[in-house]
Tab-separated table of C-alpha atoms and ligand atoms in Angstrom:
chain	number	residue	atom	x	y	z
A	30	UNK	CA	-95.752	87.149	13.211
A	31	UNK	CA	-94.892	88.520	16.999
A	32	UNK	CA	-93.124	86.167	19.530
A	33	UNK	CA	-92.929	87.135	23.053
A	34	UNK	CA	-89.786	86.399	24.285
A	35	UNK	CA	-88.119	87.114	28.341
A	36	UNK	CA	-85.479	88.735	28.441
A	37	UNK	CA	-84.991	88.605	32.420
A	38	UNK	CA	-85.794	91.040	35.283
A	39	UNK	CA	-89.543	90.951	34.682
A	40	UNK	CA	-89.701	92.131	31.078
A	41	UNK	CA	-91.523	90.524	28.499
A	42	UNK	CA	-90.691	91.694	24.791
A	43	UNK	CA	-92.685	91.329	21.450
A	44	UNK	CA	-90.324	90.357	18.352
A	45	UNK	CA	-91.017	89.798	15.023
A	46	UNK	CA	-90.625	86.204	13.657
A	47	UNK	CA	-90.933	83.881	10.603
A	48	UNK	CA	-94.066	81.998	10.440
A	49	UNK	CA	-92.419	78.726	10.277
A	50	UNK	CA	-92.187	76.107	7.518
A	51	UNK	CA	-92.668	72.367	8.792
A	52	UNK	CA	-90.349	70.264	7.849
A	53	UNK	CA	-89.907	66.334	7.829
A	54	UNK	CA	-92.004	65.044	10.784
A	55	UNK	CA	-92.968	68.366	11.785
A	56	UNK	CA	-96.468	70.191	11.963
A	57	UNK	CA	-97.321	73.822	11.772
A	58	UNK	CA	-99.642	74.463	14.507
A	59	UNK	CA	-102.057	77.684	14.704
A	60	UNK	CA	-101.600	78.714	18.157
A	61	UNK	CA	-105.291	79.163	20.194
A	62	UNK	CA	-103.929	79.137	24.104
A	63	UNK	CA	-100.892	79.305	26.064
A	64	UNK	CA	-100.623	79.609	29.561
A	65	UNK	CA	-98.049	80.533	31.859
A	66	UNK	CA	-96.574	78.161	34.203
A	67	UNK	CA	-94.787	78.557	37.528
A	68	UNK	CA	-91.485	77.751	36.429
A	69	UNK	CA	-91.616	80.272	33.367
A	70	UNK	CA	-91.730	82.809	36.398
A	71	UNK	CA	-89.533	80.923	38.636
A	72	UNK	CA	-86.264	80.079	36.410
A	73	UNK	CA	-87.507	83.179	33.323
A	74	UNK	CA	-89.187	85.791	33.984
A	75	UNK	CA	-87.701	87.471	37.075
A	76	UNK	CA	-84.042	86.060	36.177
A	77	UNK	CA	-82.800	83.550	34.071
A	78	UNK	CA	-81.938	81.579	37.157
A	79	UNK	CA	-82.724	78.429	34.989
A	80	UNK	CA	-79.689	75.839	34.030
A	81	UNK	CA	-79.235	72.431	32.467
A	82	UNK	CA	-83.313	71.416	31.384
A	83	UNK	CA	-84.441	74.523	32.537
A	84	UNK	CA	-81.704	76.768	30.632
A	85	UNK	CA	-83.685	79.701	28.869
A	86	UNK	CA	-81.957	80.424	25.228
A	87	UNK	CA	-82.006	83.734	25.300
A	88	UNK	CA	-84.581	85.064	22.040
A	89	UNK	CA	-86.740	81.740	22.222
A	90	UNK	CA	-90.211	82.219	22.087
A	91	UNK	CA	-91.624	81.690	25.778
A	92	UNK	CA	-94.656	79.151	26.518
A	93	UNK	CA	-94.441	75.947	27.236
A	94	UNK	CA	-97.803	75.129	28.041
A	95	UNK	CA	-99.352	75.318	24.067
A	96	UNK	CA	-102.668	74.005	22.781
A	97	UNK	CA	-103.972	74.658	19.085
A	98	UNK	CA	-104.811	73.078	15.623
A	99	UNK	CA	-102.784	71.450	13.091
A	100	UNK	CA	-102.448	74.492	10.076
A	101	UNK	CA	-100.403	72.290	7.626
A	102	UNK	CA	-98.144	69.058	8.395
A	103	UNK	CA	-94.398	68.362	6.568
A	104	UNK	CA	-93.756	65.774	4.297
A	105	UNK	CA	-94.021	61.798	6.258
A	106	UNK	CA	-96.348	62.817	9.191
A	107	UNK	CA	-98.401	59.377	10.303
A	108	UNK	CA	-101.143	60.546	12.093
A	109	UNK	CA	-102.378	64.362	12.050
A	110	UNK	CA	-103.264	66.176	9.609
A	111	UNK	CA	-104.796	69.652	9.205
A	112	UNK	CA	-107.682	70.811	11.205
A	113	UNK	CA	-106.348	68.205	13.969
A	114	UNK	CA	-106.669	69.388	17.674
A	115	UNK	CA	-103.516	68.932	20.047
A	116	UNK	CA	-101.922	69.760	23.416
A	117	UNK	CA	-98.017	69.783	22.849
A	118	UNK	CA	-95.911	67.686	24.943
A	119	UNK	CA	-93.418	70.038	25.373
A	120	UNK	CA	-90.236	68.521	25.277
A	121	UNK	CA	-88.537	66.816	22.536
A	122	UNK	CA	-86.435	64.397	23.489
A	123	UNK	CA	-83.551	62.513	21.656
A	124	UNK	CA	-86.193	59.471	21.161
A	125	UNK	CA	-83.336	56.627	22.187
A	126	UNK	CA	-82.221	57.036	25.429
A	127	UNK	CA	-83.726	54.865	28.579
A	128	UNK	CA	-86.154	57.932	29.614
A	129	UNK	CA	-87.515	58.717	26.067
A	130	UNK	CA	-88.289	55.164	25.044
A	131	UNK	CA	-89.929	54.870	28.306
A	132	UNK	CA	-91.697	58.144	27.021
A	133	UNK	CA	-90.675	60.710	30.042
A	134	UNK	CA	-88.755	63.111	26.886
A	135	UNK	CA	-88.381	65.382	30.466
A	136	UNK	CA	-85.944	63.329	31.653
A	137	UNK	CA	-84.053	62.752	28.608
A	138	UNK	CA	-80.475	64.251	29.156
A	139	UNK	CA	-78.767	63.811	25.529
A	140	UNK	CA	-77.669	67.186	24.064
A	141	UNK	CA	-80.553	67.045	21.346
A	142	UNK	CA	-83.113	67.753	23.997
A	143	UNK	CA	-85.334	70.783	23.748
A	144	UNK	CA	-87.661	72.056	25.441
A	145	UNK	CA	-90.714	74.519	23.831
A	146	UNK	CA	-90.473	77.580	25.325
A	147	UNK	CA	-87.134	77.221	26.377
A	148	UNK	CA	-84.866	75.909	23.933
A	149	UNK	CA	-86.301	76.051	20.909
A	150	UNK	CA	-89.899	78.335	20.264
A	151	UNK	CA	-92.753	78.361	22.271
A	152	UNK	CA	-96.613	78.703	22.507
A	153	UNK	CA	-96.693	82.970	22.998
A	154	UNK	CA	-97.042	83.366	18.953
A	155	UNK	CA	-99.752	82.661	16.250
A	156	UNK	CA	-97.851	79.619	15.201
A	157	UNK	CA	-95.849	77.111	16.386
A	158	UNK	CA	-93.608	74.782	14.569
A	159	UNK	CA	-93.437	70.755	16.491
A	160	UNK	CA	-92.788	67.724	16.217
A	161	UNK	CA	-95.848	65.361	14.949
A	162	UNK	CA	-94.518	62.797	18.337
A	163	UNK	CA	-95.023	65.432	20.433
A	164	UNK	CA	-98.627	66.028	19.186
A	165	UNK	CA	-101.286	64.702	21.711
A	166	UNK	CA	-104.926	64.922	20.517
A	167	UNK	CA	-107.518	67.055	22.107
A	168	UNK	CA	-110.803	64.981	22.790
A	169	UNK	CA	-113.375	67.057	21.040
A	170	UNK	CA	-115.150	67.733	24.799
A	171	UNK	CA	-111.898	70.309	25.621
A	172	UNK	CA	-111.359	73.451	24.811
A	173	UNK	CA	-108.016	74.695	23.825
A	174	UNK	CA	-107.131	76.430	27.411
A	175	UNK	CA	-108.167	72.975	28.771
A	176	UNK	CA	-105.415	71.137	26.460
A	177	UNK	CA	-102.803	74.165	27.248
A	178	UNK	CA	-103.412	73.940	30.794
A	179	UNK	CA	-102.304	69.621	30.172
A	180	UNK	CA	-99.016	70.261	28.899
A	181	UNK	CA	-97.233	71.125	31.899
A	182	UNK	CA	-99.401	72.223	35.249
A	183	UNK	CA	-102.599	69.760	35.021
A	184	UNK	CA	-100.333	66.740	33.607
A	185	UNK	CA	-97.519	67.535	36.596
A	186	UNK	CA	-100.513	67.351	39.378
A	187	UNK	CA	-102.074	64.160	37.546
A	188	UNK	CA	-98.581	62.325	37.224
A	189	UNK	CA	-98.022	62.360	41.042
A	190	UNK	CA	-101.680	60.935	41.736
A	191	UNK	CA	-101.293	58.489	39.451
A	192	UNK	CA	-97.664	57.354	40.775
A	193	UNK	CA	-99.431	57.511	44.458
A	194	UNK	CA	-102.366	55.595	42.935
A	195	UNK	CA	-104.658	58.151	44.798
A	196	UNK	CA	-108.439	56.429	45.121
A	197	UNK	CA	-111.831	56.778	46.507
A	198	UNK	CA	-110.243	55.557	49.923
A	199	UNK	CA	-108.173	58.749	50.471
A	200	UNK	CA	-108.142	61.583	52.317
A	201	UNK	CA	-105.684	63.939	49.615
A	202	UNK	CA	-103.636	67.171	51.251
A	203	UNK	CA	-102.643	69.760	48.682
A	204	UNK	CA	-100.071	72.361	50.023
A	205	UNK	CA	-99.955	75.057	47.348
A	206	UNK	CA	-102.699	76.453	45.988
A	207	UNK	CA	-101.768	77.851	42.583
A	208	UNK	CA	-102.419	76.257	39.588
A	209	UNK	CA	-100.794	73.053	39.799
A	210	UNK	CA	-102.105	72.652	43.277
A	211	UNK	CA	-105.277	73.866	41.963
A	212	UNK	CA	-105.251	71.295	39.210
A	213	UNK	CA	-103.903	68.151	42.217
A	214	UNK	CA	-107.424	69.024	44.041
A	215	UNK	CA	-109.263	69.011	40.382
A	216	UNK	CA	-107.741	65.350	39.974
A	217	UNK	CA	-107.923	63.749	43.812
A	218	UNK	CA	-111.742	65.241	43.698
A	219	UNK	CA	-112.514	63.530	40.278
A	220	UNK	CA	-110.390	60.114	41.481
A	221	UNK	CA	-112.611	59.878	44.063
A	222	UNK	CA	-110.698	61.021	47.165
A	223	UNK	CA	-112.697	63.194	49.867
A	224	UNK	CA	-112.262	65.180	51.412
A	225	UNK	CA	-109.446	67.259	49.753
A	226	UNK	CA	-107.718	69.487	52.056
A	227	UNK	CA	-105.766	72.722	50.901
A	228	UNK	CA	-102.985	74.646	52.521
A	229	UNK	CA	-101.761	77.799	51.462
A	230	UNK	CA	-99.986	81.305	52.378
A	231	UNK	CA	-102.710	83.437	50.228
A	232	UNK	CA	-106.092	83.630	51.391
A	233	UNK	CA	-107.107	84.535	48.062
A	234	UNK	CA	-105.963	80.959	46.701
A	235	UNK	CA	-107.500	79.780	49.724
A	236	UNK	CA	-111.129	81.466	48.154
A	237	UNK	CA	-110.547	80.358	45.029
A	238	UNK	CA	-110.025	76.736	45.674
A	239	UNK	CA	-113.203	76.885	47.823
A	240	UNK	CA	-115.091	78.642	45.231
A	241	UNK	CA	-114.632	76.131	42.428
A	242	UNK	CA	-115.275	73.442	44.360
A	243	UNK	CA	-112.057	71.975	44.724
A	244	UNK	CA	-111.138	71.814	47.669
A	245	UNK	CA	-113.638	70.689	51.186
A	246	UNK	CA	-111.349	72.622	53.735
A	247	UNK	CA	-108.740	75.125	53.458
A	248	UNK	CA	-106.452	76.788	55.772
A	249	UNK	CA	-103.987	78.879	56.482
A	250	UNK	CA	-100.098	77.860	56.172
A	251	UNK	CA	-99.381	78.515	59.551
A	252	UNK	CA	-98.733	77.088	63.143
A	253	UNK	CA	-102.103	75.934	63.493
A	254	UNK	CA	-102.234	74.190	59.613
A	255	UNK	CA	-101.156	70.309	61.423
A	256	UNK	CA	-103.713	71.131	64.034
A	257	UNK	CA	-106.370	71.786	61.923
A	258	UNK	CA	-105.704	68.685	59.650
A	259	UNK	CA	-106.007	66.289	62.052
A	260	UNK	CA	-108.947	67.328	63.160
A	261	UNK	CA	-110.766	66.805	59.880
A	262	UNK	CA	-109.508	63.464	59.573
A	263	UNK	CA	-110.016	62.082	63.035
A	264	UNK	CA	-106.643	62.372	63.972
A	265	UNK	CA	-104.894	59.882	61.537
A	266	UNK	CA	-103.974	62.389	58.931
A	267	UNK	CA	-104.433	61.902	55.169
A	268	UNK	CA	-103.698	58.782	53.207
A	269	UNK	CA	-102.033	61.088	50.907
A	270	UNK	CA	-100.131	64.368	50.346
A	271	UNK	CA	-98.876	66.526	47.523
A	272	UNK	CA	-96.598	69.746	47.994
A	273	UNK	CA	-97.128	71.568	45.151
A	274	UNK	CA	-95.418	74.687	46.533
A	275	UNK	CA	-91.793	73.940	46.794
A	276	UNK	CA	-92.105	75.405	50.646
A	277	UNK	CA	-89.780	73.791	52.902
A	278	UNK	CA	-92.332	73.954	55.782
A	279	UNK	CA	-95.116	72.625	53.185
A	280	UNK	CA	-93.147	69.675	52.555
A	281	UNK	CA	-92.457	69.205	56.266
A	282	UNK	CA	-96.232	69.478	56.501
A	283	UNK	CA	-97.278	67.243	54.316
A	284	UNK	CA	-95.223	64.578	56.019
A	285	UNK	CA	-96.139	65.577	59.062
A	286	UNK	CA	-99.448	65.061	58.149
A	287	UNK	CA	-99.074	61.399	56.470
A	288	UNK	CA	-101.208	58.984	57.854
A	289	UNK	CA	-99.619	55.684	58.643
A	290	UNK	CA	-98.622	53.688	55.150
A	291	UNK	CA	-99.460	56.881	53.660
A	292	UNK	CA	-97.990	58.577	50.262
A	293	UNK	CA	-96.644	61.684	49.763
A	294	UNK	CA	-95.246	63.453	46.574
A	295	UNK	CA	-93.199	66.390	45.954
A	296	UNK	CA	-93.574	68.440	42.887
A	297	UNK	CA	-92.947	71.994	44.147
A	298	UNK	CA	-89.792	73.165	42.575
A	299	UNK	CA	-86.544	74.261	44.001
A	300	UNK	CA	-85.332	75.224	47.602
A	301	UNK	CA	-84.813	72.071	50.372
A	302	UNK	CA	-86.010	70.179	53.025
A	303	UNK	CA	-85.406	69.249	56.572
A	304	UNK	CA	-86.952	66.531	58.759
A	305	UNK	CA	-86.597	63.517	61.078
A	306	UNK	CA	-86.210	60.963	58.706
A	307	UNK	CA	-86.827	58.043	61.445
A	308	UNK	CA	-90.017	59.703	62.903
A	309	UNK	CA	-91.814	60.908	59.713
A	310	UNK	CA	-90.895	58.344	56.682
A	311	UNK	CA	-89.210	55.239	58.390
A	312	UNK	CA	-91.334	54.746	61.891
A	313	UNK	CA	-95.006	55.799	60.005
A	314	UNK	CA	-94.084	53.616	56.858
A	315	UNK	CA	-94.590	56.261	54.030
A	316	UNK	CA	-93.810	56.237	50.643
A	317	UNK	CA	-92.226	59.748	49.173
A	318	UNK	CA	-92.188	59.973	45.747
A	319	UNK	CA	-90.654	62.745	43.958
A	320	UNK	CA	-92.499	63.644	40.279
A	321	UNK	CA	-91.255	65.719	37.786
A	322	UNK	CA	-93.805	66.524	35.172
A	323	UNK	CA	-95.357	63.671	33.097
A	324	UNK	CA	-95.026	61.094	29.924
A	325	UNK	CA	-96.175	61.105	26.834
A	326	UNK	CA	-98.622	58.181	27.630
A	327	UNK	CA	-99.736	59.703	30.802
A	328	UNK	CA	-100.531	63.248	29.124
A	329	UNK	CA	-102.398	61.152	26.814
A	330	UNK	CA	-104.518	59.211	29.426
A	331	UNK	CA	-105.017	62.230	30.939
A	332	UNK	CA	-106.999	64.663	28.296
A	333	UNK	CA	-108.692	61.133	28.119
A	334	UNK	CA	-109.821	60.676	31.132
A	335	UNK	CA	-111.049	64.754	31.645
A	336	UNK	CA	-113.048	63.628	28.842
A	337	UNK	CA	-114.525	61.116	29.982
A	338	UNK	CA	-115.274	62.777	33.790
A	339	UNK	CA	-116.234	65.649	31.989
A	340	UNK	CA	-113.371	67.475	34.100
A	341	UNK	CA	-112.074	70.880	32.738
A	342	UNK	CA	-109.131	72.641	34.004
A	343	UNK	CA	-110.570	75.239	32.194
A	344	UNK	CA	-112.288	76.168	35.619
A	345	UNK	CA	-108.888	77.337	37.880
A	346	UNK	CA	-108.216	79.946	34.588
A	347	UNK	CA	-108.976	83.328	36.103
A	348	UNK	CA	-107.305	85.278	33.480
A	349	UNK	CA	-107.127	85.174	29.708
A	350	UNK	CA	-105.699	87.901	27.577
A	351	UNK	CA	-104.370	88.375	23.854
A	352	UNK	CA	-100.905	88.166	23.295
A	353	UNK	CA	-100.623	92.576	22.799
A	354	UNK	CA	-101.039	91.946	26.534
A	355	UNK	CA	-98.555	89.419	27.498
A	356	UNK	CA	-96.651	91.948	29.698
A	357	UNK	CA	-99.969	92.449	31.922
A	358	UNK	CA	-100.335	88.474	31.715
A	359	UNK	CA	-96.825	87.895	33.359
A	360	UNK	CA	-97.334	90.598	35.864
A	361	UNK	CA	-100.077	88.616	36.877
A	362	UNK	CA	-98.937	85.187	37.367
A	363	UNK	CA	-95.974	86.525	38.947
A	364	UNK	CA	-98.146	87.761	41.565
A	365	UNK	CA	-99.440	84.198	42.697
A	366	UNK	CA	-102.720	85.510	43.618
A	367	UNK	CA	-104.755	84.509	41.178
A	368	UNK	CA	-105.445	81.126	39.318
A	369	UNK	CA	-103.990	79.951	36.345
A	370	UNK	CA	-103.166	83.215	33.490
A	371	UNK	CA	-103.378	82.019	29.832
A	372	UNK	CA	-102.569	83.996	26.794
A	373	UNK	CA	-105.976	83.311	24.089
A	374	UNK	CA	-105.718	83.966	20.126
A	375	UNK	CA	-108.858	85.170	18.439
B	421	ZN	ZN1	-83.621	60.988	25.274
B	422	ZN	ZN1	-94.263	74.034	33.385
């Protein structure tokens, strides 16, 4: 089979591969979407700037955001079988430290840790060998791009709601409006919170979270973006904030724009941060969480509760092409003008 793998300075590569055996534990997945997230641009594609979690080994098979269907399963695997649907959780921890057993296999640091896409082989191929614990299943009511879309971006933006406990009393502030932004609006909107209120550089992301539905105001990342907040929410600000583009004047903006008590997350990676600690966190009483992807029990509440809202991520995917075209599909995330880009099989 072909593998796409990154071998730096924007070039994407088709290899030939194995088609992998499962072993003990493992299943054989048949690959149906992968997207492309932020940080496969970010720490892969233009460089491999990545180290530590985020260390690229150089050859891997890229994509960490895979969705697909059981093809065959290794000798003692509990649960799936073949034909199953799943979204990947796509790191495999070491299973017995503190953060694994608490099920955040991100945050595991032992030197058996590997990440899909990174580490060991990824979603941009026809199959993909993984763990069975790993293995999420897909509610019938999503579709494969929805599940892909889960196992990184979507399940990063839920994580931080759900730490902030974001409700039907909030006002939400997304700063960053590409996909995992995108998917933070998706989430407040369906947890209740109105109006959702988007900030970003691009006016096209700016369209595009209008279009959909997503967001109820958007505007411009510039002097006037604290201005124009307040005056859609009386002049109080929002209960809660999200910066989902790593921007050190999007953070400052989002605490900036805190209400009193309010919450405020950062999941934008990289770069820094300066601000008046006193004034915005101490003196207005706000809670700053820093989020860093998701658990295994939180992706799993999540593709059930999209379910059950009938909420498909789906939706901020402007862009699906085959893998022959994975070049064209990095060109275009890299970009960060359009929505989410997803490689499709079949
Ligand atoms: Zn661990
Ligand atoms: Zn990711």
């Amino acid at each position: 089979m072909q593998g796409v793998i990154l071998p730096g300075n924007r070039t994407v590569q088709l290899k030939e591969f194995e088609v992998p055996e499962p072993g003990h534990g493992q299943v054989l997945i048949k690959t149906k979407a992968s997207s492309i997230c932020g940080s496969d641009i970010r720490a892969i594609y233009r460089a491999h700037v990545g180290t530590g979690p985020e260390a690229y080994r150089p050859g891997t098979i890229a994509g960490h955001e895979p969705c697909g269907q059981i093809e065959r399963v290794g000798p003692g695997c509990r649960k799936f079988k073949a034909g199953d649907r799943v979204v990947i959780y796509h790191i495999n921890g070491c299973g017995t430290c503190a953060e694994c057993r608490h099920g955040y296999m991100i945050g595991c640091d032992s030197e058996h840790r590997e990440a899909y896409g990174w580490q060991r082989n990824g979603g941009h191929a026809p199959y993909l060998l993984a763990e069975e614990i790993v293995c999420v299943g897909l509610p019938d009511g999503l579709s494969y791009i929805d599940g892909a879309l889960c196992a990184c971006g979507t399940a990063t933006g839920y994580e931080a709601l759900t730490r902030m406990k974001v409700g039907g009393e909030d006002r939400l502030l997304v700063t960053g409006l590409g996909p995992v932004g995108l998917a933070a609006a998706q989430l407040g909107k369906a947890k209740g919170a109105a109006p959702i209120i988007g900030i970003d550089t691009s006016p096209a992301r700016r369209n595009l979270a209008e279009h959909l539905g997503l967001c109820d105001h958007t505007f411009a990342a510039d002097d006037l973006a604290l201005r124009n907040i307040l005056d859609v929410t009386g002049g109080r600000g929002c209960e809660v904030g999200i910066d989902c583009s790593g921007a050190p004047s999007a953070r400052l903006l989002v605490l900036q724009a805190a209400r009193r008590w309010g919450r405020c997350a950062f999941v934008g990676e990289g770069g820094t941060v300066s601000f008046d600690v006193s004034e915005l966190l101490i003196h207005k009483q706000v809670t700053l969480f820093g989020s860093w992807v998701t658990s295994l029990k939180h992706l799993e509440d999540l593709v059930e509760h999209l379910d059950r809202w009938g909420v498909h991520p789906e939706v901020t995917c402007t862009d699906r092409l085959p893998l022959a075209e994975a070049a064209r599909a990095y060109e275009l995330a890299d970009r960060g003008q359009s929505g989410k880009v997803c490689i499709v099989f079949e």
